[in-house]
Amino acid sequence: MALEMYLDLFSQPCRSVYIFAKKNNISFDFRKVSLLEGEQYGEEFGKINMIRKAPAIRDGDFCLAESIAIMKYLAEKYQTSDHWYPADLQKRARVNEYLSWQHMGIRMHGSKLFWLRLLIPKIMGVEVPKDKMDGALEDLEGSLKLIEEKFIGDKPFIAGEQISLADLVAIVEIMQPVGSGLDVFEGRLKLSAWRDRVQAEIGKELFDEAHQGILASQEMVKNMDSSKMQVFKPKILRFFL
C-alpha cells in the first residue's frame, strides 16, 4: 500500500510535510482534507487521526499525526540527507530547540493574525477591534525579532550552514500572515535574506506550488460560503474575541 498523506495546504504544518516529502522524492498519495469545511471531523478521517487535525499519514497499517513527528519518521525511514535532521548532537539540539519553541513562539501569533485579518470578519460578519489587532501584531513582531536575532543570528540557516527541518517549519509559519496581506518581510533585511536562501534550497517551483493557495487566500475567502465554517464560531469566541 502506498504512503498516504492527509493534507490541506492552507495549513502551515501540512505545507512543511508536503515540501519535505516532495523535496526528498518520497512517493505518496495526496488525500485532500478541507479543514475550513470541517472534513477533519468526518468519520473516515477519524479512523486515520483521532486528534482530528491535519497533517496525518497512513503507511500500511501505521497511522501517524503531528507534522514534526511525521517529518522525523520520514527522515528516518527514507534516510534523507543528514542536514534535515542532523546526527551531530549540537546541530540536532539547535533543530530541536526551534521545533520546541515554534508551537507557541510563532505559530500561535502568525495564525492569529491570519484569522483576525481574514477569517473572523468572514465567519462572524464583524471587523476585529483595533486594540486586538494591534496586540496581535505586536506579539508577531516580537516573535519575528527572536527568529532573526536568536535562531538565525549570523548563520545562513537556523542549525548552521545547511537547511534543516527547523528552517522548513519556520518558513511555512512566517508565510501564513503574508497570505492575509501582511508583508512581514518589509524592513527585515536579515529575515528576507534568510527567506531567499530557504526558497533557493527548497526550489522556487516547489516553494511556490506549496504556497500558491495561501497566497491567494484573500480572494478565496471572499468567495467562500461562510455557512460551511460555522463550526469554528465557538473557537473564535473562546480564543480570539
Short mmCIF file of C-alpha atoms in Angstrom, two decimals, residues 3-183:
data_model
loop_
_atom_site.label_atom_id
_atom_site.label_comp_id
_atom_site.label_asym_id
_atom_site.label_seq_id
_atom_site.Cartn_x
_atom_site.Cartn_y
_atom_site.Cartn_z
CA LEU A 3 2.11 6.01 1.69
CA GLU A 4 -0.96 8.23 2.13
CA MET A 5 -0.75 11.84 3.28
CA TYR A 6 -3.83 13.66 4.51
CA LEU A 7 -3.16 17.33 3.88
CA ASP A 8 -4.64 20.77 3.37
CA LEU A 9 -2.02 23.16 2.01
CA PHE A 10 -3.95 26.02 3.60
CA SER A 11 -2.32 24.71 6.82
CA GLN A 12 1.27 25.54 7.71
CA PRO A 13 2.17 22.10 9.16
CA CYS A 14 0.69 20.41 6.09
CA ARG A 15 2.85 22.54 3.83
CA SER A 16 6.00 21.60 5.73
CA VAL A 17 5.26 17.89 5.39
CA TYR A 18 4.34 18.28 1.71
CA ILE A 19 7.52 20.22 0.88
CA PHE A 20 9.71 17.81 2.84
CA ALA A 21 8.28 14.75 1.06
CA LYS A 22 8.42 16.33 -2.39
CA LYS A 23 11.94 17.69 -1.93
CA ASN A 24 13.19 14.27 -0.86
CA ASN A 25 11.40 12.39 -3.67
CA ILE A 26 9.22 10.47 -1.25
CA SER A 27 6.32 8.98 -3.19
CA PHE A 28 2.87 9.40 -1.63
CA ASP A 29 -0.83 9.59 -2.40
CA PHE A 30 -2.24 13.05 -1.63
CA ARG A 31 -5.52 12.89 0.30
CA LYS A 32 -7.10 16.34 0.49
CA VAL A 33 -8.74 17.27 3.80
CA SER A 34 -10.54 20.62 3.71
CA LEU A 35 -10.04 21.95 7.22
CA LEU A 36 -12.14 25.08 6.74
CA GLU A 37 -15.06 22.92 5.66
CA GLY A 38 -14.65 20.67 8.69
CA GLU A 39 -13.71 17.49 6.83
CA GLN A 40 -11.35 16.57 9.68
CA TYR A 41 -14.43 15.85 11.79
CA GLY A 42 -15.74 13.23 9.37
CA GLU A 43 -15.98 9.56 10.26
CA GLU A 44 -13.39 8.38 7.74
CA PHE A 45 -10.72 10.85 8.79
CA GLY A 46 -11.35 9.93 12.43
CA LYS A 47 -10.11 6.43 11.61
CA ILE A 48 -6.81 7.93 10.46
CA ASN A 49 -6.36 10.52 13.20
CA MET A 50 -8.45 10.68 16.35
CA ILE A 51 -6.85 14.06 17.13
CA ARG A 52 -8.88 15.44 14.18
CA LYS A 53 -6.06 17.54 12.79
CA ALA A 54 -4.03 17.52 9.59
CA PRO A 55 -1.46 16.53 8.58
CA ALA A 56 -1.71 12.82 9.14
CA ILE A 57 -0.23 9.86 7.30
CA ARG A 58 -1.06 6.21 6.79
CA ASP A 59 1.87 3.95 5.96
CA GLY A 60 0.38 0.50 5.56
CA ASP A 61 -1.33 -0.23 8.86
CA PHE A 62 0.60 2.52 10.64
CA CYS A 63 -1.08 5.89 11.15
CA LEU A 64 0.73 8.96 12.49
CA ALA A 65 -0.29 12.52 13.33
CA GLU A 66 1.58 15.76 14.08
CA SER A 67 3.84 17.34 11.45
CA ILE A 68 7.08 17.21 13.44
CA ALA A 69 6.61 13.53 14.28
CA ILE A 70 5.73 12.81 10.64
CA MET A 71 8.82 14.53 9.23
CA LYS A 72 11.15 12.83 11.71
CA TYR A 73 9.55 9.49 10.80
CA LEU A 74 10.01 10.14 7.09
CA ALA A 75 13.59 11.33 7.60
CA GLU A 76 14.49 8.08 9.37
CA LYS A 77 12.50 5.71 7.17
CA TYR A 78 13.76 7.16 3.89
CA GLN A 79 17.25 8.04 5.15
CA THR A 80 17.04 11.62 3.90
CA SER A 81 20.13 13.82 3.78
CA ASP A 82 21.64 14.37 7.21
CA HIS A 83 21.25 18.15 7.13
CA TRP A 84 17.47 17.90 7.51
CA TYR A 85 17.74 16.35 10.99
CA PRO A 86 21.47 16.23 11.78
CA ALA A 87 23.14 13.36 13.57
CA ASP A 88 25.59 15.84 15.14
CA LEU A 89 24.46 16.30 18.74
CA GLN A 90 24.62 20.09 18.90
CA LYS A 91 23.19 20.71 15.43
CA ARG A 92 20.28 18.40 16.21
CA ALA A 93 19.81 20.21 19.51
CA ARG A 94 19.51 23.51 17.61
CA VAL A 95 16.86 21.99 15.36
CA ASN A 96 15.00 20.58 18.36
CA GLU A 97 15.27 23.89 20.20
CA TYR A 98 13.49 25.71 17.40
CA LEU A 99 10.91 22.96 16.88
CA SER A 100 10.10 23.02 20.60
CA TRP A 101 9.77 26.81 20.67
CA GLN A 102 7.81 27.40 17.49
CA HIS A 103 4.44 25.95 18.53
CA MET A 104 3.71 28.79 20.93
CA GLY A 105 6.53 31.08 19.81
CA ILE A 106 5.49 31.85 16.22
CA ARG A 107 2.66 29.57 15.08
CA MET A 108 0.15 30.98 17.53
CA HIS A 109 0.88 34.58 16.56
CA GLY A 110 1.05 34.10 12.78
CA SER A 111 -2.13 32.04 12.77
CA LYS A 112 -3.93 34.52 14.99
CA LEU A 113 -3.23 37.41 12.64
CA PHE A 114 -4.43 35.34 9.68
CA TRP A 115 -7.70 34.64 11.48
CA LEU A 116 -8.12 38.21 12.68
CA ARG A 117 -7.45 39.76 9.27
CA LEU A 118 -9.35 37.31 7.05
CA LEU A 119 -11.39 34.54 8.59
CA ILE A 120 -13.10 36.17 11.57
CA PRO A 121 -14.62 39.02 9.53
CA LYS A 122 -15.88 36.41 7.03
CA ILE A 123 -17.32 33.98 9.59
CA MET A 124 -18.59 36.43 12.19
CA GLY A 125 -19.51 39.27 9.86
CA VAL A 126 -17.73 41.87 12.01
CA GLU A 127 -14.42 43.66 11.93
CA VAL A 128 -11.91 42.86 14.67
CA PRO A 129 -11.39 45.69 17.20
CA LYS A 130 -8.23 47.72 16.56
CA ASP A 131 -6.77 47.04 20.01
CA LYS A 132 -6.93 43.28 19.43
CA MET A 133 -5.35 43.62 16.00
CA ASP A 134 -2.58 45.88 17.33
CA GLY A 135 -1.84 43.48 20.19
CA ALA A 136 -1.62 40.50 17.84
CA LEU A 137 0.70 42.42 15.53
CA GLU A 138 2.96 43.35 18.44
CA ASP A 139 3.16 39.70 19.50
CA LEU A 140 4.07 38.60 15.98
CA GLU A 141 6.74 41.28 15.66
CA GLY A 142 8.32 40.09 18.91
CA SER A 143 8.48 36.55 17.59
CA LEU A 144 9.97 37.60 14.26
CA LYS A 145 12.64 39.57 16.10
CA LEU A 146 13.55 36.46 18.09
CA ILE A 147 13.80 34.40 14.91
CA GLU A 148 16.17 36.95 13.41
CA GLU A 149 18.31 37.62 16.47
CA LYS A 150 18.36 34.27 18.29
CA PHE A 151 17.56 31.49 15.85
CA ILE A 152 19.14 32.81 12.65
CA GLY A 153 21.71 35.15 14.16
CA ASP A 154 24.78 35.37 11.93
CA LYS A 155 24.25 31.92 10.37
CA PRO A 156 22.84 31.13 6.92
CA PHE A 157 20.28 28.76 8.46
CA ILE A 158 18.92 28.00 11.91
CA ALA A 159 21.15 24.98 12.57
CA GLY A 160 24.20 26.36 10.77
CA GLU A 161 25.42 26.19 7.20
CA GLN A 162 22.66 24.00 5.77
CA ILE A 163 18.88 23.97 5.71
CA SER A 164 17.12 21.77 8.26
CA LEU A 165 13.63 20.87 9.42
CA ALA A 166 13.78 23.98 11.62
CA ASP A 167 14.02 26.30 8.60
CA LEU A 168 11.27 24.46 6.77
CA VAL A 169 8.91 24.69 9.74
CA ALA A 170 9.82 28.34 10.25
CA ILE A 171 9.21 29.49 6.69
CA VAL A 172 5.74 27.98 6.37
CA GLU A 173 4.67 29.65 9.61
CA ILE A 174 6.06 33.04 8.60
CA MET A 175 4.29 32.82 5.24
CA GLN A 176 0.87 32.40 6.89
CA PRO A 177 0.28 36.08 7.78
CA VAL A 178 1.68 37.00 4.35
CA GLY A 179 -1.39 35.23 2.97
CA SER A 180 -3.58 37.72 4.80
CA GLY A 181 -1.88 40.62 3.02
CA LEU A 182 0.65 41.45 5.73
CA ASP A 183 4.20 41.80 4.39
#
